[in-house]
Coordinates of C-alpha atoms in Angstrom, one line a residue:
Q1 CA 90.0 -73.7 151.7
V2 CA 93.5 -72.6 149.4
Q3 CA 96.5 -69.4 148.8
L4 CA 97.5 -68.3 146.1
V5 CA 100.4 -66.2 145.1
E6 CA 101.8 -65.5 142.2
S7 CA 105.1 -63.9 140.9
G8 CA 107.5 -63.3 138.1
G9 CA 105.9 -60.7 135.9
G10 CA 107.7 -58.0 135.1
L11 CA 108.6 -55.8 131.9
V12 CA 110.6 -57.7 129.1
Q13 CA 111.7 -57.2 125.7
A14 CA 109.4 -59.0 122.6
G15 CA 111.0 -62.1 122.1
G16 CA 112.2 -62.7 125.6
S17 CA 111.5 -65.3 128.3
L18 CA 109.6 -64.8 131.6
R19 CA 108.9 -67.6 134.5
L20 CA 105.7 -67.3 136.9
S21 CA 105.3 -68.9 139.8
C22 CA 102.4 -69.5 141.8
A23 CA 102.1 -70.6 145.3
A24 CA 99.4 -72.3 147.2
S25 CA 98.8 -72.7 150.5
G26 CA 97.0 -76.1 152.3
R27 CA 98.0 -79.6 152.0
T28 CA 96.5 -81.2 149.3
F29 CA 98.0 -79.3 146.5
S30 CA 98.5 -82.1 144.7
R31 CA 94.6 -83.3 144.8
Y32 CA 93.6 -79.4 143.3
T33 CA 93.4 -79.0 138.8
M34 CA 95.6 -75.7 138.3
G35 CA 95.1 -72.8 135.5
W36 CA 96.3 -69.9 134.4
F37 CA 94.4 -67.0 132.8
R38 CA 94.7 -63.0 131.1
Q39 CA 93.3 -60.1 131.3
F40 CA 94.1 -57.7 128.6
P41 CA 92.5 -54.2 129.0
G42 CA 89.2 -53.3 129.4
K43 CA 88.4 -57.2 127.3
E44 CA 87.7 -60.5 129.6
R45 CA 89.7 -62.8 131.7
E46 CA 91.2 -65.4 129.0
F47 CA 92.6 -69.0 129.3
V48 CA 96.1 -69.8 128.6
A49 CA 96.6 -72.9 130.4
V50 CA 95.9 -75.9 132.9
I51 CA 98.2 -78.7 134.0
G52 CA 95.8 -81.3 135.6
W53 CA 96.1 -82.7 139.1
L54 CA 96.0 -86.9 138.7
T55 CA 98.4 -86.9 135.6
G56 CA 99.6 -83.3 134.9
T57 CA 98.2 -83.6 131.8
T58 CA 98.6 -80.2 130.3
Y59 CA 96.6 -77.8 127.4
Y60 CA 96.7 -74.5 125.4
A61 CA 95.2 -72.0 124.9
D62 CA 96.2 -71.8 120.8
S63 CA 97.7 -68.2 121.1
V64 CA 100.6 -69.7 123.7
K65 CA 100.9 -73.1 122.1
G66 CA 104.9 -73.9 121.7
R67 CA 105.9 -70.5 124.0
F68 CA 104.7 -71.6 127.3
T69 CA 105.4 -74.6 129.2
L70 CA 102.8 -75.1 132.4
S71 CA 104.9 -77.1 135.0
R72 CA 104.2 -78.7 138.7
D73 CA 105.6 -78.9 142.1
N74 CA 103.8 -80.9 144.2
A75 CA 106.0 -81.0 146.5
K76 CA 106.9 -76.9 146.8
N77 CA 102.9 -76.5 146.1
T78 CA 104.0 -74.4 143.0
V79 CA 102.9 -74.3 139.6
Y80 CA 105.5 -72.9 136.8
L81 CA 104.6 -71.7 133.7
Q82 CA 107.2 -70.0 131.8
M83 CA 106.6 -67.4 128.9
N84 CA 108.7 -68.1 126.0
S85 CA 109.1 -65.8 122.4
L86 CA 106.7 -63.6 124.2
K87 CA 105.0 -61.2 122.4
P88 CA 103.6 -57.3 122.8
E89 CA 100.5 -59.6 122.6
D90 CA 101.1 -61.2 125.9
T91 CA 101.2 -58.3 127.5
A92 CA 98.3 -59.1 130.2
V93 CA 97.9 -59.2 133.4
Y94 CA 97.9 -63.3 134.6
Y95 CA 96.2 -65.1 137.2
C96 CA 96.7 -68.8 138.6
A97 CA 93.6 -70.2 139.9
A98 CA 92.8 -73.4 141.6
R99 CA 89.9 -76.3 141.2
Y100 CA 89.3 -79.5 143.5
Q101 CA 90.0 -82.1 141.2
G102 CA 88.9 -81.1 138.0
S103 CA 86.4 -83.0 135.8
G104 CA 88.6 -85.0 134.2
R105 CA 88.6 -83.2 130.5
P106 CA 91.2 -79.1 130.1
D107 CA 89.2 -76.9 132.1
T108 CA 89.6 -73.8 130.6
T109 CA 86.3 -72.1 131.9
G110 CA 87.5 -69.2 134.6
E111 CA 84.0 -69.5 136.6
L112 CA 85.3 -73.7 137.3
Y113 CA 87.8 -72.3 139.6
P114 CA 86.9 -71.1 143.0
Y115 CA 90.1 -70.0 144.1
W116 CA 92.3 -67.3 142.7
G117 CA 95.3 -65.6 143.3
Q118 CA 95.9 -61.7 143.1
G119 CA 97.8 -61.2 139.1
T120 CA 100.7 -60.7 138.4
Q121 CA 101.4 -57.7 135.3
V122 CA 103.5 -59.2 132.6
T123 CA 104.4 -56.2 130.2
V124 CA 105.9 -57.4 126.7
S125 CA 107.9 -53.8 125.1
S126 CA 108.1 -54.2 120.5

């Protein structure tokens, strides 16, 4: 069982930056593929980024590529989503998710992840 707690959301002006953190419980964090998803009001959740458990390989949605950077610190059981050049269309609730190991391919589908955080609101003003 893994428990995830996101933090770092807030209000920022367009062009600004935020860093989201996701702290995980458990002793085997390094064996988990970690993903970030976001949900717009009235819309389904969408994939943002994922970092693999074995090699730390990252994969991003086209909408955030070049602006967002996902990293992990296995010693701290934490992943970080650095978000730069934020746009109003990035406004959403951001969720951290975990799955044990992974498929070896970018796990971009939310249904693959059994563990989720409570979400953190990111609001980008124009």
